[in-house]
PDB file of C-alpha atoms in Angstrom:
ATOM      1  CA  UNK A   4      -5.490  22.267 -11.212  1.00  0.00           C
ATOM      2  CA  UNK A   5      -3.415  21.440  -7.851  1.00  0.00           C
ATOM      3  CA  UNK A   6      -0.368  19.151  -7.654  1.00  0.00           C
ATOM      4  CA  UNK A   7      -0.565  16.410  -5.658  1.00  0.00           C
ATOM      5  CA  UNK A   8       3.021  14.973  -6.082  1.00  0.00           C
ATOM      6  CA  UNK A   9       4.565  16.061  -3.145  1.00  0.00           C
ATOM      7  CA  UNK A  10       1.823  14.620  -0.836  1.00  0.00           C
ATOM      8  CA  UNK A  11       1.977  11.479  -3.281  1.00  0.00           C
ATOM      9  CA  UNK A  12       6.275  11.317  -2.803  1.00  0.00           C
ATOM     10  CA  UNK A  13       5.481  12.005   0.983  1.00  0.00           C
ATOM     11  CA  UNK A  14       3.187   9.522   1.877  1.00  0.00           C
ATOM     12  CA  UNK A  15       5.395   6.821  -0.213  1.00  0.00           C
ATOM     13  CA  UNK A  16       7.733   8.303   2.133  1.00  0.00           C
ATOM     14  CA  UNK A  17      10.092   8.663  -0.167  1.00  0.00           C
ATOM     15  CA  UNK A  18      12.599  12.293  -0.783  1.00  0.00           C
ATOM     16  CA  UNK A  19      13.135  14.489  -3.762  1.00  0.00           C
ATOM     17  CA  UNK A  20      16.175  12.757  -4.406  1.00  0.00           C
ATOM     18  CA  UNK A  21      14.659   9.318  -4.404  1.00  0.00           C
ATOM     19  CA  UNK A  22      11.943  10.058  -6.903  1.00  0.00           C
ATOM     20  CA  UNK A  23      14.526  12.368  -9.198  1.00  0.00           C
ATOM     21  CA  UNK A  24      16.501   8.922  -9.132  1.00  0.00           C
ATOM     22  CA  UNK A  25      14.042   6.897  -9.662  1.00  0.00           C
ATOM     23  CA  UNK A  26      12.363   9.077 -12.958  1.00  0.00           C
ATOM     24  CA  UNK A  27      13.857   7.434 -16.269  1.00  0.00           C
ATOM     25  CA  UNK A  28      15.644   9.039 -17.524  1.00  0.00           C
ATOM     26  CA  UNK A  29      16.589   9.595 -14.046  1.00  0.00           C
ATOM     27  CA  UNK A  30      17.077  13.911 -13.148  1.00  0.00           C
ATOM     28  CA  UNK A  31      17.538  16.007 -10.474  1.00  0.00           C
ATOM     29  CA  UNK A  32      15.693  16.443  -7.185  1.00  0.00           C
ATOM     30  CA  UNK A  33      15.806  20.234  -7.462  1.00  0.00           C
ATOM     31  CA  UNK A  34      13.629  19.534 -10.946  1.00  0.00           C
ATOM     32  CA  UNK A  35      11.335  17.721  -8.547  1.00  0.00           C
ATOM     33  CA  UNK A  36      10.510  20.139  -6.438  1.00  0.00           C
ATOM     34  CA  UNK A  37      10.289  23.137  -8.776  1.00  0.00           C
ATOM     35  CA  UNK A  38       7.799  20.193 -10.725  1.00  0.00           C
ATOM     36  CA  UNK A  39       5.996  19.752  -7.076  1.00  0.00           C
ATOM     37  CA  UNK A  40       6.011  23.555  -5.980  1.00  0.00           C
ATOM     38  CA  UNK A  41       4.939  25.112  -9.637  1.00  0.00           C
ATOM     39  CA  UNK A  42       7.934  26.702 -10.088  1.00  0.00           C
ATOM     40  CA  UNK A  43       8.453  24.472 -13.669  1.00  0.00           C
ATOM     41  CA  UNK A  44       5.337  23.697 -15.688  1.00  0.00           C
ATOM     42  CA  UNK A  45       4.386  19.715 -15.323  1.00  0.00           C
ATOM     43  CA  UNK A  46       3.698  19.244 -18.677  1.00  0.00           C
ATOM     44  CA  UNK A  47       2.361  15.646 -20.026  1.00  0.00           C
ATOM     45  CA  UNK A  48       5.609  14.186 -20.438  1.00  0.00           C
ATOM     46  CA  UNK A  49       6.979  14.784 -16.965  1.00  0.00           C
ATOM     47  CA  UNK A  50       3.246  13.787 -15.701  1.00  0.00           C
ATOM     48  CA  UNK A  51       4.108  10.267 -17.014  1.00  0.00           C
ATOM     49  CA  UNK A  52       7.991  10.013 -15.729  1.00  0.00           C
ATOM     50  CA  UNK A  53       7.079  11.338 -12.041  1.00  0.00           C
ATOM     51  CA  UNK A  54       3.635   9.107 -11.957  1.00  0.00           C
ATOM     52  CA  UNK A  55       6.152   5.870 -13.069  1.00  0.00           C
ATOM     53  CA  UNK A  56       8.727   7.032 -10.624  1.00  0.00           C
ATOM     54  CA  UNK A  57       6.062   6.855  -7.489  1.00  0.00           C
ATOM     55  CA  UNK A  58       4.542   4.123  -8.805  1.00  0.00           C
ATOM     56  CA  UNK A  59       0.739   5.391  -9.870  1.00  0.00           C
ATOM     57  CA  UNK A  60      -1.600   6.609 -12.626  1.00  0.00           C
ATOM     58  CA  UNK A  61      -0.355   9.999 -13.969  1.00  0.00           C
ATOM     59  CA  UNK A  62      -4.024  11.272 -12.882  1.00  0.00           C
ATOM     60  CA  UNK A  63      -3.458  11.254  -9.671  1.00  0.00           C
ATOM     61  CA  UNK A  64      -0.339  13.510  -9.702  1.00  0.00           C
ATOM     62  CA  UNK A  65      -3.555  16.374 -10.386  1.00  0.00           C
ATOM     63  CA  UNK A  66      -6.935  17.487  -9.020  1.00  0.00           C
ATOM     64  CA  UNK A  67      -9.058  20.162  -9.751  1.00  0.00           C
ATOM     65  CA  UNK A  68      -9.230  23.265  -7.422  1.00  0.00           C
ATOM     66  CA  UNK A  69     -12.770  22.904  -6.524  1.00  0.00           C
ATOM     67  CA  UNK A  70     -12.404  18.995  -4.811  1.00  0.00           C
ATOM     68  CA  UNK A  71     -13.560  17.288  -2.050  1.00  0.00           C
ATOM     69  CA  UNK A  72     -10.564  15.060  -1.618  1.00  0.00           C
ATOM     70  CA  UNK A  73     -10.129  14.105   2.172  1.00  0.00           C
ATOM     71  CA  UNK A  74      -8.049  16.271   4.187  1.00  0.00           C
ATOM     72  CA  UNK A  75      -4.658  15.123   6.438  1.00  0.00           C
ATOM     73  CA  UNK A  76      -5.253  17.889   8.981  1.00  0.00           C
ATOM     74  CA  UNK A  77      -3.503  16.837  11.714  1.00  0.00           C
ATOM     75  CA  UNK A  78      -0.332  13.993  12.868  1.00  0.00           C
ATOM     76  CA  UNK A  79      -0.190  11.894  16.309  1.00  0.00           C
ATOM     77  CA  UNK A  80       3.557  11.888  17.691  1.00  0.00           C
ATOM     78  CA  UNK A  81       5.087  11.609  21.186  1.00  0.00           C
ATOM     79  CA  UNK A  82       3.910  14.738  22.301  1.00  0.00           C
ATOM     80  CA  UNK A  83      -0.178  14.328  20.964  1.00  0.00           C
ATOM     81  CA  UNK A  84      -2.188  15.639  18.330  1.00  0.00           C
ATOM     82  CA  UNK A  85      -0.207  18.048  16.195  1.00  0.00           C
ATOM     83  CA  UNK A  86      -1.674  20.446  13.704  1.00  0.00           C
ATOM     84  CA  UNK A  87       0.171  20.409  10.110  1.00  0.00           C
ATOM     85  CA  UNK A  88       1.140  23.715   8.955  1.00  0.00           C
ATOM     86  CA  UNK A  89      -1.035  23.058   6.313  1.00  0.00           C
ATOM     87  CA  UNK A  90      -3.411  20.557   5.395  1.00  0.00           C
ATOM     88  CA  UNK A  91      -2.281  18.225   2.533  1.00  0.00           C
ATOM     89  CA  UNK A  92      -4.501  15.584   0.121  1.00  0.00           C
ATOM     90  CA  UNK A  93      -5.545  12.233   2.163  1.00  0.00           C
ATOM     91  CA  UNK A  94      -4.112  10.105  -0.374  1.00  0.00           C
ATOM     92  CA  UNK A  95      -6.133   6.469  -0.291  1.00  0.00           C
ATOM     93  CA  UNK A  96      -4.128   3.570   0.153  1.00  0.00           C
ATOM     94  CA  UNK A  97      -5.575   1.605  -2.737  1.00  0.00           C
ATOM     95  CA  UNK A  98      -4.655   4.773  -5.605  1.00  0.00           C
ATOM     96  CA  UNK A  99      -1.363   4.825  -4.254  1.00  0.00           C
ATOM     97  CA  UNK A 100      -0.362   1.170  -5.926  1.00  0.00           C
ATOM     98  CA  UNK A 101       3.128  -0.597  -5.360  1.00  0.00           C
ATOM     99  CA  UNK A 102       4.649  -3.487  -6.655  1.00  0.00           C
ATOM    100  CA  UNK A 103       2.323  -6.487  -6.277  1.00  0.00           C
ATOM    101  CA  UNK A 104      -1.271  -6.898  -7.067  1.00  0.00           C
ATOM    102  CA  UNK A 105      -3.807  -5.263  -3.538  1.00  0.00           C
ATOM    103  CA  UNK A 106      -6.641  -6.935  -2.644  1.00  0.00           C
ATOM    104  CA  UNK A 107      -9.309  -6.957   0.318  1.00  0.00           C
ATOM    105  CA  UNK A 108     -11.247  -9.161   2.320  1.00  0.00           C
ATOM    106  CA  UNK A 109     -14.096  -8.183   4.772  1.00  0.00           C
ATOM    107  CA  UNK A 110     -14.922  -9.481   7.978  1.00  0.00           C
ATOM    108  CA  UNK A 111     -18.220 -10.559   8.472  1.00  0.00           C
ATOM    109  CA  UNK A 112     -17.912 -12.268  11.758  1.00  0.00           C
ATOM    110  CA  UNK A 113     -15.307 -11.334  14.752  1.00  0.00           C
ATOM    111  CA  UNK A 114     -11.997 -14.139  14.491  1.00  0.00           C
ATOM    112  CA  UNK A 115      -9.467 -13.590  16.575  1.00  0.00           C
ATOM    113  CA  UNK A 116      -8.188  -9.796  16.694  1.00  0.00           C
ATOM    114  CA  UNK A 117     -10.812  -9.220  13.624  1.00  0.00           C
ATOM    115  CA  UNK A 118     -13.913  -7.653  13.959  1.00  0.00           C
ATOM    116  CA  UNK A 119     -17.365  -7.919  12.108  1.00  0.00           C
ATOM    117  CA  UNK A 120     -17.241  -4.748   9.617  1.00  0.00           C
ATOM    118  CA  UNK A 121     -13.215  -4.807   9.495  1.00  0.00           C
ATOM    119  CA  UNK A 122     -11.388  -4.880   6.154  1.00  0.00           C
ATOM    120  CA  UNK A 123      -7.770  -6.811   5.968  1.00  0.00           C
ATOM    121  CA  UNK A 124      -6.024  -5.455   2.675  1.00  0.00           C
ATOM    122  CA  UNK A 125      -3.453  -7.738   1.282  1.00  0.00           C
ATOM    123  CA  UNK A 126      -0.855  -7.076  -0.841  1.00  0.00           C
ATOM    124  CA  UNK A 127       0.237 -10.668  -3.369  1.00  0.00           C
ATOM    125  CA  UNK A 128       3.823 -11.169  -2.855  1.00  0.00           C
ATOM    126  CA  UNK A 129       6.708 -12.237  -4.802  1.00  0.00           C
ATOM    127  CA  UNK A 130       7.243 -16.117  -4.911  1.00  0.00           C
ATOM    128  CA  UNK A 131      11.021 -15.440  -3.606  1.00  0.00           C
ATOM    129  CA  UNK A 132       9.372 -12.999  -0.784  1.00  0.00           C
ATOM    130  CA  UNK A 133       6.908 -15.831   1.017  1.00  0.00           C
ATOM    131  CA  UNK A 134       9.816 -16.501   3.792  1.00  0.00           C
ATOM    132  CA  UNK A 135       9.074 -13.045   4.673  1.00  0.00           C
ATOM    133  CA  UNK A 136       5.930 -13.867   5.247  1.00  0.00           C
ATOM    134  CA  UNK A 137       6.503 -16.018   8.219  1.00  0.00           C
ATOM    135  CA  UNK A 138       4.674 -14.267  11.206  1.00  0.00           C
ATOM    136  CA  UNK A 139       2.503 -12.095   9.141  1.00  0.00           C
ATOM    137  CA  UNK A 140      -1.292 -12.998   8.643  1.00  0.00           C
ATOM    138  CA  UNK A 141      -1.887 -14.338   4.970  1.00  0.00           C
ATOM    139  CA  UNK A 142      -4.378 -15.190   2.331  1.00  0.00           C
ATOM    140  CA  UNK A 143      -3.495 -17.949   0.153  1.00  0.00           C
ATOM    141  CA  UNK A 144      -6.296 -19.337  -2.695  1.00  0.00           C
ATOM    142  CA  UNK A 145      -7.345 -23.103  -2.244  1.00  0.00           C
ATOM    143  CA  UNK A 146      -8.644 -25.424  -4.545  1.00  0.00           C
ATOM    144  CA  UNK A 147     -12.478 -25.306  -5.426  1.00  0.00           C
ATOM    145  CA  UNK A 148     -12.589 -20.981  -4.949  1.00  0.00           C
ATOM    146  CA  UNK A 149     -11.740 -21.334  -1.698  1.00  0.00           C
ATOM    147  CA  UNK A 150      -9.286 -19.290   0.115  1.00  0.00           C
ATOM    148  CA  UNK A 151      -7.650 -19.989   3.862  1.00  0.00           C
ATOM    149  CA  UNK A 152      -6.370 -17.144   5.714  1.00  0.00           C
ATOM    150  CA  UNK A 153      -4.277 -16.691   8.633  1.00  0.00           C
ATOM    151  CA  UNK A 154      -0.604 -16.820  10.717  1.00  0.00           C
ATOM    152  CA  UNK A 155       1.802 -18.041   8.155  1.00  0.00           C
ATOM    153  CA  UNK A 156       4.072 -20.433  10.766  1.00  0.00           C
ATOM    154  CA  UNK A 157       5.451 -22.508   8.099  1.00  0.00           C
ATOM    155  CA  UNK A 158       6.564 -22.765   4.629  1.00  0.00           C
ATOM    156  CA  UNK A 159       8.329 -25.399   2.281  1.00  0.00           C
ATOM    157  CA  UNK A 160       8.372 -25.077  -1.240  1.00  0.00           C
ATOM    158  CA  UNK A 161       4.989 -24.149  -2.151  1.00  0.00           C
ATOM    159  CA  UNK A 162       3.392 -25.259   0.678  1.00  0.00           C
ATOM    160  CA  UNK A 163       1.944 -23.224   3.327  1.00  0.00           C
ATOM    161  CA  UNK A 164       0.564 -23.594   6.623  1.00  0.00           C
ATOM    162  CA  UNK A 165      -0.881 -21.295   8.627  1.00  0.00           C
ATOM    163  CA  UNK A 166      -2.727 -20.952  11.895  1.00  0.00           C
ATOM    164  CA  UNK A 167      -6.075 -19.430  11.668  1.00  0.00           C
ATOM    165  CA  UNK A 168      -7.274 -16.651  14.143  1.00  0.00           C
ATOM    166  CA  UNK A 169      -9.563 -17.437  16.969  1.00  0.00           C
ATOM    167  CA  UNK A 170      -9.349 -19.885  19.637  1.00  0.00           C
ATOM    168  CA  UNK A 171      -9.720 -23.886  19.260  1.00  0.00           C
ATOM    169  CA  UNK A 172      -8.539 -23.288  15.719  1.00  0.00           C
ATOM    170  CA  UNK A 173      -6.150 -25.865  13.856  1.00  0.00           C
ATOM    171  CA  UNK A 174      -3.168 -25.739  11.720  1.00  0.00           C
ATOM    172  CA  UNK A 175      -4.267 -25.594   7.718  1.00  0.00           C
ATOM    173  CA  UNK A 176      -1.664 -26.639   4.982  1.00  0.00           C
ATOM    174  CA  UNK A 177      -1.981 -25.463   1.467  1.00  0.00           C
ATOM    175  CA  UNK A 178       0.046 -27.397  -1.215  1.00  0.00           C
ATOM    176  CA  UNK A 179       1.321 -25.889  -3.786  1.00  0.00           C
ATOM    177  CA  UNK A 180      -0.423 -22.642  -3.269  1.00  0.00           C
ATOM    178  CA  UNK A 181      -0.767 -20.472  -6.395  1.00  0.00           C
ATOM    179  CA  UNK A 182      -0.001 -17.241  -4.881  1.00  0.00           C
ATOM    180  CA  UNK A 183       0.747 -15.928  -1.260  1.00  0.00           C
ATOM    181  CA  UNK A 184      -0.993 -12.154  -0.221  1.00  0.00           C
ATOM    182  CA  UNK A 185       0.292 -10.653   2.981  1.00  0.00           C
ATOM    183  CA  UNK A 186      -1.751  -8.771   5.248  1.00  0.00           C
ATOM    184  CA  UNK A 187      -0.914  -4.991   4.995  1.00  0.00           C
ATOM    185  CA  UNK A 188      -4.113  -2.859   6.121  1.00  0.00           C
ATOM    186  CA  UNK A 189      -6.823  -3.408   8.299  1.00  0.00           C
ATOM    187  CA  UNK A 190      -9.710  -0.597   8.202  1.00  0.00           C
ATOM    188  CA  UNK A 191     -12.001  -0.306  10.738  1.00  0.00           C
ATOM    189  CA  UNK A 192     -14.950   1.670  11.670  1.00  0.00           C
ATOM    190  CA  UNK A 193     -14.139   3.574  15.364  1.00  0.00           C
TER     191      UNK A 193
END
């Protein structure tokens, strides 16, 4: 079996100490990364504490030797294409989790900035975090199973409006809206 927690910890960008702190009860970040290097046996137990410390399902700290996980070969910085010293596991955004429930939608005709075969992931967000929301593309449910998306440019309460994407479009208001999902992902095909 390989361990996957440090390429888990580093694409939650998060450091040894972080997760050691975060690990109840909490230990050290040197017990971290003799866990993530093989140094100290991960047995079940510490499975369980590091997978609630990052936030996912304990199966994911592991993979089997013989996998064809996606590869992380290389990193884009100021100065190009870089080669990694060593290629690490391309963790997918929906395994890795987080606080708040993710969600997708696909585009099936081009709006705005979005193309036909895009998908927009959304993540729901905390009543008390929808200010944050202002200037960030949203999908809030509407009566009937119906959903409006777009520019949140105003809130009050529990009522939204946004301003869909694409031209000649007009300001839609959502009372009392159930739930608020930002926009966190888009995946396209190059």
């Amino acid at each position: 079996m390989i361990n996957r927690i440090r390429d888990i910890r580093r694409e939650k960008g998060l450091t040894l100490a972080e997760v050691a702190e975060r690990c109840r009860p909490a230990t050290t970040a040197q017990t971290i990364g003799r866990l993530e290097t093989g140094m100290r046996q991960l047995s079940l137990t510490w499975m369980n504490r590091i997978a609630a410390a990052l936030g996912v399902d304990p199966e994911l700290l592991v993979r089997a030797d013989q996998s064809t996980q996606p590869q992380v070969i290389a990193r884009l910085g100021e100065q190009g294409a870089e080669a990694l010293h060593a290629p690490r596991d391309a963790i997918l955004p929906t395994a890795l989790g987080a606080e708040g429930l993710l969600m997708a939608m696909v585009v099936e005709a081009s709006c705005g900035e979005y193309r036909s075969g895009d998908q927009i992931w959304f993540r729901q967000v905390d009543e008390a975090d929808w200010p944050r929301c202002i200037n960030r593309d949203v999908l809030v449910p509407r009566p009937g199973g119906r959903f409006a998306f777009g520019r949140m440019i105003d809130r009050d309460r529990r009522r939204i409006a946004l301003f869909p994407p694409g031209a000649g479009q007009r300001q839609v208001v959502v009372d009392n809206a159930a739930w608020v999902a930002a926009a966190e992902m888009l995946v396209r095909k190059l």
